[in-house]
XYZ file of C-alpha atoms in Angstrom:
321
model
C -15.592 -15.709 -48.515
C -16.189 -19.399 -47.784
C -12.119 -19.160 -46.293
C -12.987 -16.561 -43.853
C -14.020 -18.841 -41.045
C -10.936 -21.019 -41.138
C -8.951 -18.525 -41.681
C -10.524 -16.637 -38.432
C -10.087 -20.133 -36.372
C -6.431 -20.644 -37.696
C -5.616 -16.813 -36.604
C -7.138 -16.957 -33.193
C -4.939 -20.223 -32.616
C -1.673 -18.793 -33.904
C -2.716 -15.859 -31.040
C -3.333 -18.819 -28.259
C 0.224 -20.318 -29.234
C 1.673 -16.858 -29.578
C 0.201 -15.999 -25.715
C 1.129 -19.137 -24.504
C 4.668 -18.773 -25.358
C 5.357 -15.723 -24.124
C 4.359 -16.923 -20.997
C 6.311 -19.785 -20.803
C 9.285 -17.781 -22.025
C 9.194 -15.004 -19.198
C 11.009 -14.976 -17.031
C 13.761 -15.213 -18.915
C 15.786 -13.384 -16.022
C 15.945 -12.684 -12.003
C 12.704 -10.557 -11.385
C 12.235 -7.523 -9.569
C 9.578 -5.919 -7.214
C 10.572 -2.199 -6.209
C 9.468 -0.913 -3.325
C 8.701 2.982 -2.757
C 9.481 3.228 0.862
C 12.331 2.142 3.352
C 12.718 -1.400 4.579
C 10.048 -1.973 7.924
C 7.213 -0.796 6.435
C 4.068 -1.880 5.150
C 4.474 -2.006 1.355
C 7.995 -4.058 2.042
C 6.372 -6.272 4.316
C 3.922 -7.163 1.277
C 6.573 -7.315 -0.988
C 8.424 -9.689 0.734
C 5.749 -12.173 1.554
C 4.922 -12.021 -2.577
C 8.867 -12.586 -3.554
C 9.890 -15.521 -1.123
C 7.378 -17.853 -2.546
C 6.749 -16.201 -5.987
C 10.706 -16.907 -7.455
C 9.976 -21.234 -7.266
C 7.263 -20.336 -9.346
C 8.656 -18.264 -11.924
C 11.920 -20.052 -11.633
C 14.170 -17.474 -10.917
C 14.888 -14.979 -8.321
C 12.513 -12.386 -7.495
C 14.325 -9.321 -5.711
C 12.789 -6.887 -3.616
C 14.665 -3.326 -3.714
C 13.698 -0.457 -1.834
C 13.167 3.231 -3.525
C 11.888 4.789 -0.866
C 11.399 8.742 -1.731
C 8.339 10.803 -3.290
C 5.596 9.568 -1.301
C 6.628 6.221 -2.381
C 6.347 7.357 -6.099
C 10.100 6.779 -6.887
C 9.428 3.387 -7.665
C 6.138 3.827 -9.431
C 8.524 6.093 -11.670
C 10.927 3.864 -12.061
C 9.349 1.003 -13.046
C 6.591 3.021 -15.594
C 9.924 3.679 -17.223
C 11.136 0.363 -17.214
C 11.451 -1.251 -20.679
C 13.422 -4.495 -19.406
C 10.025 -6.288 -18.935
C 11.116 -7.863 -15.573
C 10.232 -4.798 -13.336
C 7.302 -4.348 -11.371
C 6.284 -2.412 -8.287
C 4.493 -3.146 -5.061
C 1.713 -0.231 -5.737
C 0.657 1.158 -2.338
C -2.477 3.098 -2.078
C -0.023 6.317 -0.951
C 0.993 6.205 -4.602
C -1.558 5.123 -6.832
C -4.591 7.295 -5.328
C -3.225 9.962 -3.309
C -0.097 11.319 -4.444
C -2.128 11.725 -7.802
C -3.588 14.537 -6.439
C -0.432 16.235 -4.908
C 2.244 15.818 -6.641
C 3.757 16.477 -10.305
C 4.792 13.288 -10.858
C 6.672 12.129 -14.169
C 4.836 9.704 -15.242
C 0.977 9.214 -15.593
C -0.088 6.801 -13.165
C -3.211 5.908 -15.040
C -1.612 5.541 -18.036
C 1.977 4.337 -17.784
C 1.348 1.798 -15.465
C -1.059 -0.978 -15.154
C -2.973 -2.797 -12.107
C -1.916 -6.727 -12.505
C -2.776 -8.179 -8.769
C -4.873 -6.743 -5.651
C -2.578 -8.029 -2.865
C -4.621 -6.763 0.385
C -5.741 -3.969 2.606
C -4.445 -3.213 6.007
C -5.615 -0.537 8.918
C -3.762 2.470 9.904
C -3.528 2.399 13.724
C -3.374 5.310 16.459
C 0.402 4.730 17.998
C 2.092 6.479 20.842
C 5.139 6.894 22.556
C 5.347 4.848 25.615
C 6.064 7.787 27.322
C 3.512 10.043 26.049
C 0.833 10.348 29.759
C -2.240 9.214 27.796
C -3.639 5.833 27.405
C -7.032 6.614 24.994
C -8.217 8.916 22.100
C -9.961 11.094 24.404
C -7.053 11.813 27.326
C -4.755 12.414 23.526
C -7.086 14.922 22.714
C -7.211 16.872 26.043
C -3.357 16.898 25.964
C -2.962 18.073 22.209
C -5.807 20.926 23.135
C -3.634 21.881 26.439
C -0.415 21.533 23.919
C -1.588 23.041 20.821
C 1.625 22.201 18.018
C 3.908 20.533 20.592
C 2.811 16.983 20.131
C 4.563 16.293 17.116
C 3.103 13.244 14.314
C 4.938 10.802 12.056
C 4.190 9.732 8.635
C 5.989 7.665 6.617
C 5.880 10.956 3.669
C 3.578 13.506 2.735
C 0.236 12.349 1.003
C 1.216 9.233 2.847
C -2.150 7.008 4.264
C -0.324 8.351 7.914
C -0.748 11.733 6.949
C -4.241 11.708 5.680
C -5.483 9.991 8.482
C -3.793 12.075 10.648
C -4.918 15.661 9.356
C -8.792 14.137 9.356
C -7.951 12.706 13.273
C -6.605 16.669 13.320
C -10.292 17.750 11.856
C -12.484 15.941 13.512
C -10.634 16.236 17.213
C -10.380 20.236 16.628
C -6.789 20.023 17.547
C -3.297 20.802 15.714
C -0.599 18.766 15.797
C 2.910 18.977 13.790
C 4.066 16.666 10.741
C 6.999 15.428 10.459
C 7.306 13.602 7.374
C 10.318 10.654 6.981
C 11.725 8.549 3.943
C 8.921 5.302 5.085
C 7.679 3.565 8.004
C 11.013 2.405 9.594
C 12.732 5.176 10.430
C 9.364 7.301 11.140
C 9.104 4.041 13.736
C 12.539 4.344 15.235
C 12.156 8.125 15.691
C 8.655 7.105 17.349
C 9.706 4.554 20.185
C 12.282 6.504 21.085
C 10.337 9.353 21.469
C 11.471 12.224 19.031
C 7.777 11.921 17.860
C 5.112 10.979 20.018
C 2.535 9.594 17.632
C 1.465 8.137 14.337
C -1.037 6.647 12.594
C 1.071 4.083 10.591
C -0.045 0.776 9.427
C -0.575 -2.196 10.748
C 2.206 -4.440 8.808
C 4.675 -1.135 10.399
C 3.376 -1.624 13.955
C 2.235 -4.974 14.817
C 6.342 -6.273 16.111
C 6.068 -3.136 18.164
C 3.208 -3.204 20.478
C 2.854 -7.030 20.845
C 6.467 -6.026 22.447
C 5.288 -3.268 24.204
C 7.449 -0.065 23.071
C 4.733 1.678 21.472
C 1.200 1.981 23.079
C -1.846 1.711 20.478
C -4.513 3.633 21.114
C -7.481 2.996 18.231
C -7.614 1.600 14.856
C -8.700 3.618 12.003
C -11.174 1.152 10.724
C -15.005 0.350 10.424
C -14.606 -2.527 12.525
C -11.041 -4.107 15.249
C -8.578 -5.688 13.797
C -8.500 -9.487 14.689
C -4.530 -9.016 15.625
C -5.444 -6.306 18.199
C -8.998 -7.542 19.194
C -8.721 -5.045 22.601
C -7.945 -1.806 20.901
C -11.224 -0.024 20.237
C -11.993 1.525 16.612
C -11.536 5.269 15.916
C -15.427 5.537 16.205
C -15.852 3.560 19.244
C -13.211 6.511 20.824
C -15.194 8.928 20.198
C -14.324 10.108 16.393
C -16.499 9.694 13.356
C -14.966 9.572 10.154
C -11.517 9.341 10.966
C -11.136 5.799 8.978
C -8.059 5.113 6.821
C -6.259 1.821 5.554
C -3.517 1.178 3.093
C -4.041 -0.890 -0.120
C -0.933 -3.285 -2.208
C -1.467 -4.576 -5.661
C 1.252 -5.399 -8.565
C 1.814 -2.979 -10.764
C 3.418 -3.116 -14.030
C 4.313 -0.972 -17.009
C 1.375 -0.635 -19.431
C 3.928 -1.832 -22.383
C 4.156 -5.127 -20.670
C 2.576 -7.848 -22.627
C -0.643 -9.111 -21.787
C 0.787 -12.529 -21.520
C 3.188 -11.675 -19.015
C 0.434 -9.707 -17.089
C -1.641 -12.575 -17.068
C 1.403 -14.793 -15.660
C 2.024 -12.305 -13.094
C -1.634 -12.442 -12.341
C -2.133 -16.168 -11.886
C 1.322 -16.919 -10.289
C 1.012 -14.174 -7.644
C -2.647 -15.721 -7.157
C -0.963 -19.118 -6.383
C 1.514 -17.239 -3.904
C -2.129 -15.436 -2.049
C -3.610 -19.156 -2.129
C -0.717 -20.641 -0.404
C -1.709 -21.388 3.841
C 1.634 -20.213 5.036
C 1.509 -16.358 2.871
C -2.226 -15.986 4.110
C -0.846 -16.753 7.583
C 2.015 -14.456 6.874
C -0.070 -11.969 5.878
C -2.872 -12.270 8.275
C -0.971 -12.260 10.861
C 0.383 -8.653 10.153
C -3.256 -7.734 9.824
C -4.186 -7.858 6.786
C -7.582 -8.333 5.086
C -7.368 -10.291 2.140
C -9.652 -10.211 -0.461
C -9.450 -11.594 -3.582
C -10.472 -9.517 -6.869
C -10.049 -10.260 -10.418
C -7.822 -8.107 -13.252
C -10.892 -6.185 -14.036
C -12.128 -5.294 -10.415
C -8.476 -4.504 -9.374
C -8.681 -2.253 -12.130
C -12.287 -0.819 -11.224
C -10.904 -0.628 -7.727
C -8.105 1.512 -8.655
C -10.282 3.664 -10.212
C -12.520 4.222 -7.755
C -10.237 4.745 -4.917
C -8.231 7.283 -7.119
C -11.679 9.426 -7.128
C -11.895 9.030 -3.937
C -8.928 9.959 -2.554
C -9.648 12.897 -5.545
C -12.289 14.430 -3.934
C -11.174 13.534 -0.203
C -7.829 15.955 -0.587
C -10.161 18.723 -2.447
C -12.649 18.715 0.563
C -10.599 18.863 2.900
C -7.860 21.271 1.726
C -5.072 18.954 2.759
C -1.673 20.056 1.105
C 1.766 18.545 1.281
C 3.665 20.196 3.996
């Protein structure tokens, strides 16, 4: 019995060698973060700011490729089957809490993949077509109650952030307006400026190149507070509707067979990359709030939003289209 301590010490050591080795051993190949939506969007936009400075780190290339489909749940699918242990996906709130709700997926979010980093949040904002005759929440709402299902919306999928946000803009303004659902941000965008849909409510990462150049107009942010980036454009609730607030959340994800070693590289490299002046101004610049959170809040996080979304889509009745 008198062994039993140094046995315990010499075991917990072999672990700490064992961890630390695995993490210096991975990568042992060019990296990849999948995205679940089209290039132009918000999730690539994250993705991209994560890759260009994470591959120095890791010492090899990190690759961004694009699955859009699903409600960006192609590449949550992919990479919870992944069993090469150098895929991961930039999880988007759209995936992760929402489609949950409405879609069979093949894969259990909860349990096939894990939360590694919280990357950031970002607002959904109130877009129009330039050529759409209203400049404010209120003169939109007169138009869609003199147009009832003419004005026509954009999202970038159904269950998207855009759709939610859309159909509770739809509930509280006592209007109806038609979805049209696309394959991610970019081409909902292109379809948007030139004017085969005359709003959105995308996010901010999707819109931000667009109306600092003038061919969309935006109209109200669907946050508690304005956006820094658009300090003019008044909040959802300052235009007149209550409880039409909606943002769009990144974080890592990885496959829950990953080892915890690896997660915890991922973790503190991906860290670094947030730390680093020129992603935060990257980042911030495309509106973004970040705010830093451990493993375990991530994970609490996750958790909580995926209730709330839960019981948001049950009170509300919303249904994909």
């Amino acid at each position: 019995m008198k062994l039993f301590p140094a046995l315990l010490v010499a075991a917990c050591a072999l672990a700490c060698q064992t961890h630390a080795a695995a993490q210096q051993d991975w990568p042992a190949r060019p990296v990849k973060i999948l995205v679940g939506s089209a290039p132009g969007g918000g999730t690539d936009a994250m993705a991209r700011a994560v890759a260009d400075r994470l591959g120095p780190l890791l010492k090899q290339p990190v690759v961004v490729e694009n699955r859009p489909g699903a409600s960006n749940t192609l590449a949550a699918d992919v990479t919870a089957k992944s069993t090469d242990g150098h895929t991961m996906v930039m999880g988007v709130s759209t995936a992760h809490a929402i489609a949950p709700h409405l879609l069979k997926l093949g894969y259990d979010s909860d349990k096939d993949l894990v939360p590694v980093v919280f990357v950031g949040a970002v607002p959904n904002v109130l877009v129009v077509n330039n050529a759409l005759p209203v400049d404010s929440v209120p003169s939109l709402v007169k138009l869609a109650k003199e147009k009832p299902g003419q004005l026509n919306y954009a999202s970038s999928g159904s269950g998207s952030t855009q759709h939610i946000a859309a159909e509770l803009f739809k509930d509280a303004a006592g209007i109806f307006i038609t979805h049209i659902p696309y394959r991610g941000s970019g081409p909902a965008l292109i379809d948007l400026v030139g004017g085969q849909v005359q709003l959105s409510f995308d996010t901010m990462p999707a819109v931000i190149g667009q109306i600092k150049n003038g061919r969309i107009k935006p109209l109200a942010v669907a946050s508690a507070k304005r956006n820094p980036q658009l300090p003019n454009v008044p909040t959802m609730a300052e235009a007149g509707l209550k409880g039409v607030e909606m943002n769009a959340w990144y974080g890592i994800y990885m496959p829950s067979s990953t080892p915890k070693a690896v997660q915890d590289r991922v973790f503190t490299e991906v860290t670094r990359v947030l730390a680093m002046p020129e992603t935060q101004a990257r980042l911030v610049a495309i509106g973004a709030d970040l705010t830093p959170m451990t493993r375990a809040q991530f994970a609490e996080f996750h958790a909580s939003e995926n209730k709330r979304y839960g019981e948001l889509i049950a009170r509300k009745n919303i249904k994909l289209d």
